[in-house]
Coordinates of C-alpha atoms in Angstrom, one line a residue:
M1 CA 150.7 97.5 181.4
E2 CA 150.5 100.6 183.6
S3 CA 149.5 100.6 187.2
I4 CA 148.8 103.3 189.8
I5 CA 147.6 103.3 193.4
I6 CA 144.6 105.4 194.2
D7 CA 142.6 106.2 197.4
R8 CA 139.2 104.7 197.7
E9 CA 137.5 108.1 198.1
T10 CA 138.3 108.9 194.5
L11 CA 135.9 106.3 193.2
P12 CA 132.1 106.4 193.0
G13 CA 130.1 104.8 195.8
T14 CA 128.9 101.8 193.7
I15 CA 132.5 100.7 193.1
I16 CA 133.6 101.4 196.7
S17 CA 131.0 99.0 197.9
Y18 CA 132.8 96.1 196.2
I19 CA 136.4 97.0 197.3
H20 CA 137.0 97.2 201.1
S21 CA 140.6 98.2 201.3
Q22 CA 141.7 101.8 201.7
K23 CA 144.1 101.7 198.7
I24 CA 143.2 100.4 195.3
R25 CA 145.5 99.4 192.4
L26 CA 144.3 100.7 189.1
I27 CA 145.8 98.8 186.1
E28 CA 145.3 99.6 182.5
E29 CA 145.9 96.6 180.2
N30 CA 145.0 96.4 176.5
G31 CA 142.2 99.0 176.9
N32 CA 140.8 97.3 180.0
I33 CA 140.7 98.9 183.5
I34 CA 141.3 96.5 186.4
L35 CA 140.7 97.6 190.0
S36 CA 142.4 95.5 192.7
P37 CA 142.5 96.0 196.5
V38 CA 146.0 96.7 197.9
I39 CA 146.4 94.5 201.0
E40 CA 148.9 95.9 203.4
K41 CA 150.6 93.2 205.3
Y42 CA 152.3 93.6 208.6
S43 CA 156.0 93.1 208.7
I44 CA 157.4 90.3 210.8
L45 CA 159.0 92.8 213.1
E46 CA 155.6 94.3 214.0
K47 CA 154.5 90.9 215.3
S48 CA 157.7 90.0 217.1
Y49 CA 158.4 90.2 220.8
G50 CA 161.1 91.7 222.9
M51 CA 162.8 94.9 222.0
F52 CA 161.1 95.0 218.6
S53 CA 157.6 94.8 220.0
D54 CA 155.1 97.6 220.3
G55 CA 156.1 98.0 224.0
K56 CA 153.5 95.6 225.4
L57 CA 156.0 92.8 226.1
S58 CA 159.3 93.5 227.7
S59 CA 162.4 91.5 226.8
E60 CA 162.5 90.0 230.2
K61 CA 158.9 88.8 230.0
F62 CA 159.6 87.3 226.5
I63 CA 162.6 85.3 227.8
E64 CA 160.5 84.1 230.7
E65 CA 157.7 82.9 228.4
K66 CA 160.3 81.1 226.2
K67 CA 161.7 79.3 229.2
I68 CA 158.1 78.1 230.1
E69 CA 157.5 77.0 226.5
K70 CA 160.7 74.9 226.5
E71 CA 159.7 73.3 229.9
L72 CA 156.3 72.3 228.5
E73 CA 157.8 70.9 225.3
G74 CA 160.3 68.6 226.9

């Protein structure tokens, strides 16, 4: 089984209308061609807060929010 990743613009329009991801995995298996969308998942660090955030939430604000959460829980 061989597999490669291709860009959606390399495919004809009729096929593109069925696959909505930008990257597509093309697999050849026993003479059959299988097209499968490549779903890019966000890493856990991209969704985290504090110093690993995208700059929208400072570490101080994160700590303040955690304190409020703990107060509400118990």
